[in-house]
Tab-separated table of C-alpha atoms in Angstrom:
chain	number	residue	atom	x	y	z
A	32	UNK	CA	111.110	89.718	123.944
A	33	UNK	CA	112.741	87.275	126.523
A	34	UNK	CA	114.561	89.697	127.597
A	35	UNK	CA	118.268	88.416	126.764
A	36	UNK	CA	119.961	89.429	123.280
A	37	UNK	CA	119.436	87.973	120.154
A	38	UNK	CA	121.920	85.253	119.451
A	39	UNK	CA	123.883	86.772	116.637
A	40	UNK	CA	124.662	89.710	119.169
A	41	UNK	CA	127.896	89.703	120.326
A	42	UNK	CA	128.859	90.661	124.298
A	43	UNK	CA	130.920	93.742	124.614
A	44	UNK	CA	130.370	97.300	122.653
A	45	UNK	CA	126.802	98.446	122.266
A	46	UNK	CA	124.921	95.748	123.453
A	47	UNK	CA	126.595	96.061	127.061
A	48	UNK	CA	125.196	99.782	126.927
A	49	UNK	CA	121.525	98.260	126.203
A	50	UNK	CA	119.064	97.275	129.147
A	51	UNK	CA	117.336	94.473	127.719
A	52	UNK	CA	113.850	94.212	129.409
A	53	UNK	CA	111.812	90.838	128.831
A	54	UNK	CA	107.678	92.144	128.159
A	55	UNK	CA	105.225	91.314	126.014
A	56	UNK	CA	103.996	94.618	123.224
A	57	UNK	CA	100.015	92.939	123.796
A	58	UNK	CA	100.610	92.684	128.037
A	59	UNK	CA	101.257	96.604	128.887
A	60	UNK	CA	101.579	95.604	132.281
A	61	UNK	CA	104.657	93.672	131.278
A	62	UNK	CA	106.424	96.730	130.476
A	63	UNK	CA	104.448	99.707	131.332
A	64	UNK	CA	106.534	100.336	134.628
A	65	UNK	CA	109.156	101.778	131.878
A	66	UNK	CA	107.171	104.377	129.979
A	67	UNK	CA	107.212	106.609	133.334
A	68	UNK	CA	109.246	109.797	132.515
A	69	UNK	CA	110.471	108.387	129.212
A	70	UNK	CA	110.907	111.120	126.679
A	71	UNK	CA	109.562	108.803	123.332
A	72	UNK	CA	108.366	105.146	123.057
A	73	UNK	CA	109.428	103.935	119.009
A	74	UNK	CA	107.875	99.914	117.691
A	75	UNK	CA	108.942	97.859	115.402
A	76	UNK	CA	106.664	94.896	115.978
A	77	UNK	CA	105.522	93.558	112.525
A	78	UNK	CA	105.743	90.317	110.495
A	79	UNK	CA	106.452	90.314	106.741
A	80	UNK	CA	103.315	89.934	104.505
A	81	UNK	CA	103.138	86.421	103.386
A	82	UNK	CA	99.802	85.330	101.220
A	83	UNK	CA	96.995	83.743	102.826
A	84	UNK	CA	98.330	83.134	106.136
A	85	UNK	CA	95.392	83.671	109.086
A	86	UNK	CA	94.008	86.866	108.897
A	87	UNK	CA	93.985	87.311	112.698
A	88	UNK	CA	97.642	86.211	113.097
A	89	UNK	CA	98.422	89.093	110.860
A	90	UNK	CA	96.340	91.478	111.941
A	91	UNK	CA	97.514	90.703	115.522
A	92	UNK	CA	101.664	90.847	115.134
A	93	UNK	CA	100.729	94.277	112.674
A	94	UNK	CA	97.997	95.417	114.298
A	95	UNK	CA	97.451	94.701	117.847
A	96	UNK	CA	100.746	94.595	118.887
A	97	UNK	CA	101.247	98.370	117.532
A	98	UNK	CA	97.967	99.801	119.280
A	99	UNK	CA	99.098	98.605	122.212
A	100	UNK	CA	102.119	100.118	122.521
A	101	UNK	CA	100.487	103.116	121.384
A	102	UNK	CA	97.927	103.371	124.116
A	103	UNK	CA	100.253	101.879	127.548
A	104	UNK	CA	102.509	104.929	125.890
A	105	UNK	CA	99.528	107.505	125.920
A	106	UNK	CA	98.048	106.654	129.486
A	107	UNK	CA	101.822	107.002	130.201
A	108	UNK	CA	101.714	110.490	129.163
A	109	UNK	CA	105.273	110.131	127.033
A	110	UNK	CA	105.265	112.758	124.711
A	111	UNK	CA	106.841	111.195	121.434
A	112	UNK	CA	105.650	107.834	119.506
A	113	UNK	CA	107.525	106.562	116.315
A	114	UNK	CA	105.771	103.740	114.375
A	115	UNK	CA	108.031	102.130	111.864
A	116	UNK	CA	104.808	100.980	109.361
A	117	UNK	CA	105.420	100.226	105.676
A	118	UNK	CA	104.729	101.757	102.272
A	119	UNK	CA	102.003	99.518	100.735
A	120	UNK	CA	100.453	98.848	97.650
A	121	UNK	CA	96.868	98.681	97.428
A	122	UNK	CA	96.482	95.435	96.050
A	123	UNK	CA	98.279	93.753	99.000
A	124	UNK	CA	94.991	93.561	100.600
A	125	UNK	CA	93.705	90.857	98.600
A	126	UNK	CA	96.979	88.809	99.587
A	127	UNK	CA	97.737	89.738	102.649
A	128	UNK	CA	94.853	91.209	103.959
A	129	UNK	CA	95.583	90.559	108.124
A	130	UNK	CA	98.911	92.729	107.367
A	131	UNK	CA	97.331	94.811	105.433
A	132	UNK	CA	94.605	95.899	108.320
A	133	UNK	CA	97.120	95.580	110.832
A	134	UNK	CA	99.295	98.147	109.410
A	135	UNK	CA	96.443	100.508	108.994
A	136	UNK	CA	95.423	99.875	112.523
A	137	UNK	CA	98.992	101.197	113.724
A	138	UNK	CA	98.545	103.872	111.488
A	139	UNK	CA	95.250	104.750	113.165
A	140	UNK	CA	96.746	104.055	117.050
A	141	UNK	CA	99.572	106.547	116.139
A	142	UNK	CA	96.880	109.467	115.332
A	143	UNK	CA	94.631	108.475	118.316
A	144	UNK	CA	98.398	108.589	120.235
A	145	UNK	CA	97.871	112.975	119.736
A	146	UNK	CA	94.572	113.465	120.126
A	147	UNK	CA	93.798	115.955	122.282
A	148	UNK	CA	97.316	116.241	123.253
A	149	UNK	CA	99.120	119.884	121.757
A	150	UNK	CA	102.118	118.932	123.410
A	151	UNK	CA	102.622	115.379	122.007
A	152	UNK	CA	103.920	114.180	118.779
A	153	UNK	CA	103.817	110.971	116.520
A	154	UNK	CA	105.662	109.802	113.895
A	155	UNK	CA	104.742	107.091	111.001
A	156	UNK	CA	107.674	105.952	109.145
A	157	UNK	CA	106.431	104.133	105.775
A	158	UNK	CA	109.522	102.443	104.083
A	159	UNK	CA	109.327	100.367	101.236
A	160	UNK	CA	111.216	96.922	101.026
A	161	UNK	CA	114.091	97.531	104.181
A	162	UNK	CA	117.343	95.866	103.377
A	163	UNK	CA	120.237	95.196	105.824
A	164	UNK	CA	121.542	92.146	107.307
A	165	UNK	CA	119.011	89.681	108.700
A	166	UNK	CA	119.970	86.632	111.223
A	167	UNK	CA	118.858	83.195	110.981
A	168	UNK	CA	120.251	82.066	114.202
A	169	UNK	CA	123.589	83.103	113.995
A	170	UNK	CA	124.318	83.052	110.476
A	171	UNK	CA	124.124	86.301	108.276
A	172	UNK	CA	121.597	87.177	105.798
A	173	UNK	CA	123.364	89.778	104.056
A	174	UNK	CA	120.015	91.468	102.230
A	175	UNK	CA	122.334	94.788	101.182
A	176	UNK	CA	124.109	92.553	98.764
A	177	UNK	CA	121.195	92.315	96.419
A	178	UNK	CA	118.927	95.052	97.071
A	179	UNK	CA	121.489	98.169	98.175
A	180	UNK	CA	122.567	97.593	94.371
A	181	UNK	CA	118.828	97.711	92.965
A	182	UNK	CA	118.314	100.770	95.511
A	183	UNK	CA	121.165	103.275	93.675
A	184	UNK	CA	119.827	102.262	90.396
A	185	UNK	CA	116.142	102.896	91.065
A	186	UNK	CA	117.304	106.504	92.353
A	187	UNK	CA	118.492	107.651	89.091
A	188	UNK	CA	115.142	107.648	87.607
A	189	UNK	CA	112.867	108.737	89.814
A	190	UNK	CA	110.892	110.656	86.403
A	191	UNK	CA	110.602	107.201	84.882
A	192	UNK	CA	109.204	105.222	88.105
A	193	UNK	CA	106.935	108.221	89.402
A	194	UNK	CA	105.755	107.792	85.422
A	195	UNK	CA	104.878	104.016	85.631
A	196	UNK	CA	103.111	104.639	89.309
A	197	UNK	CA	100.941	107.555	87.776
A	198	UNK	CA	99.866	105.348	85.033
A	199	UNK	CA	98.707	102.729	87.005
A	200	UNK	CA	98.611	103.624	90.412
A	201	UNK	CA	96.334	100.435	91.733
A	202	UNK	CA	99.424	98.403	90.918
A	203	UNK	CA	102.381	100.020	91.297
A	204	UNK	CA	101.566	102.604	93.744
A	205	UNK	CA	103.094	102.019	97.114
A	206	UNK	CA	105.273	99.553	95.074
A	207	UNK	CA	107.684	100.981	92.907
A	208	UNK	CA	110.107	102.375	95.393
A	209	UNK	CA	113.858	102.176	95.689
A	210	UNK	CA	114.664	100.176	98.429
A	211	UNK	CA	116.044	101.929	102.573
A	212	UNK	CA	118.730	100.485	104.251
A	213	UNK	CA	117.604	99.611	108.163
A	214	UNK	CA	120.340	102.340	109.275
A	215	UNK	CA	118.481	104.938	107.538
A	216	UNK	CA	115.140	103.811	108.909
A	217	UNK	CA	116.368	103.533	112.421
A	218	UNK	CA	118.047	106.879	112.391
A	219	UNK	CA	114.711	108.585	111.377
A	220	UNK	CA	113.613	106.736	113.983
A	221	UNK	CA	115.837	107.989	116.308
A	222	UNK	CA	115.421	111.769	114.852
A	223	UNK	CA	112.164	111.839	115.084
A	224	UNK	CA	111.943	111.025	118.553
A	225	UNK	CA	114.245	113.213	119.933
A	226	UNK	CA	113.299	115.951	117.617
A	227	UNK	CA	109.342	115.201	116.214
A	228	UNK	CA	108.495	117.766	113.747
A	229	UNK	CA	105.639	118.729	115.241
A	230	UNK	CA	104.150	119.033	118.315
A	231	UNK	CA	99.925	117.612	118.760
A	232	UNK	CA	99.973	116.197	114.850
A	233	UNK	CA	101.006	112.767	113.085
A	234	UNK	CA	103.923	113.288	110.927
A	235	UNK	CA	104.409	111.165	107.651
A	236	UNK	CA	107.709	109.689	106.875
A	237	UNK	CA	107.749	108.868	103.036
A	238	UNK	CA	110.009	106.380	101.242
A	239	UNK	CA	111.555	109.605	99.922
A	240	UNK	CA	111.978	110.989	103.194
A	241	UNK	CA	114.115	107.711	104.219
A	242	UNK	CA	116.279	107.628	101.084
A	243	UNK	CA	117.219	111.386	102.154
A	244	UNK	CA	118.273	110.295	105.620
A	245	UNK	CA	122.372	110.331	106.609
A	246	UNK	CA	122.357	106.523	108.108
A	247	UNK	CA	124.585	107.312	112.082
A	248	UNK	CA	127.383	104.577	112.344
C-alpha cells in the first residue's frame, strides 16, 4: 500500500472516515506500530491464479504475504485474525502451483495464529470465484454483470452440482460453486471479527457459508 487511495476512490463519504496507512504485509515493522490494542487484524493480500507464472512470485503474494500478517498480529497479541483464502480445486496445483502453496500456507499461518492461545480466534474465509466491480485505473469492471446472473442460477440446483462434485471430486471439487459477491465476503469478514465463533480454534467459512451472508450497504 502507498498509503493514499486507490484512484477510482472518490474524496468525500467513506473514504474520508478511512486512515490510510502506507506499509508493506512482508515488512511488519512497516505497520506493526498499529496492531497495539487492535481488537482483529483481517488480509486480503492475494493474486489471482494464472498458469505457469514463477512459482515463488505466487507463493510469495499468497503465501508470504499472509503469514506475515499472521505472525506481526500474534506477537501483537490481537485477539481476532480473518484470512480471506479461496475455495480450490485440487487440480489447480498442477497450474498454478505457487498459488496453490501459498494459499495453503495462509491457511496454515491462520491455525498457528491460535495456538496456544484459548482466548484468540481465527477465521478462514474460502470463497469461490468473487464477483463485484473491479478497477482498471479508473474505469469500471463491472464483474456482477456476468457472474451475479450465473450465481442465482447455480443456487437453484444445489442437488444437481453437489451430484457432479461427488462423482468426480478431483475435478470439480472446490470448483463447482455458485459464485459470492465481494459485499458478502467482506461482511463475513467484518462479522467474524467482531464476533469470531469461537474462541482458541480456526473457524471455516465455506462457499455456502458466504452465499448465506446478508451483504451491509
Amino acid at each position: 500500500r502507498t498509503g493514499a487511495p486507490p484512484p477510482h476512490v472518490p474524496s468525500g463519504g467513506w473514504a474520508d472516515q478511512v486512515q490510510w496507512e502506507k506499509g508493506d504485509a512482508l515488512d511488519a515493522a512497516t505497520y506493526k506500530h498499529h496492531l497495539a490494542g487492535a481488537g482483529a487484524v483481517i488480509t486480503t493480500v492475494g493474486s489471482p491464479p494464472v498458469p505457469f507464472v514463477d512459482y515463488k512470485l505466487q507463493f510469495k503474494m499468497n503465501g508470504d504475504c499472509n503469514c506475515a500478517v499472521a505472525a506481526a498480529a500474534r506477537e501483537a497479541d490481537v485477539p481476532n485474525f480473518v484470512l480471506v483464502n479461496a475455495k480450490m480445486p485440487a487440480w489447480l496445483k498442477s497450474v498454478a502451483e505457487g498459488y496453490y502453496d501459498g494459499k495453503k500456507a495462509s491457511e496454515k499461518a491462520a491455525n498457528d495464529f491460535v495456538e496456544g492461545r484459548s482466548q484468540a480466534s481465527a477465521a478462514v474465509l474460502q470463497p469461490p470465484l468473487i464477483y463485484g466491480t473491479r478497477h482498471a485505473g479508473r474505469t469500471p469492471i463491472p464483474l456482477g454483470i456476468v457472474f451475479y446472473p450465473v450465481s442465482l442460477v447455480m443456487q437453484q440446483m444445489p442437488g444437481i452440482l453437489s451430484s457432479v462434485r461427488s462423482a468426480a471430486p478431483g475435478v470439480f471439487e472446490g470448483f463447482l460453486h455458485a459464485p459470492v459477491s465481494a459485499h458478502q465476503v467482506a461482511t463475513a469478514a467484518l462479522q467474524h471479527a467482531m464476533e469470531p465463533a469461537a474462541k482458541g480454534q480456526c473457524t471455516k467459512v465455506s462457499a455456502e457459508d458466504l452465499l448465506a451472508v446478508q451483504a451491509t450497504s
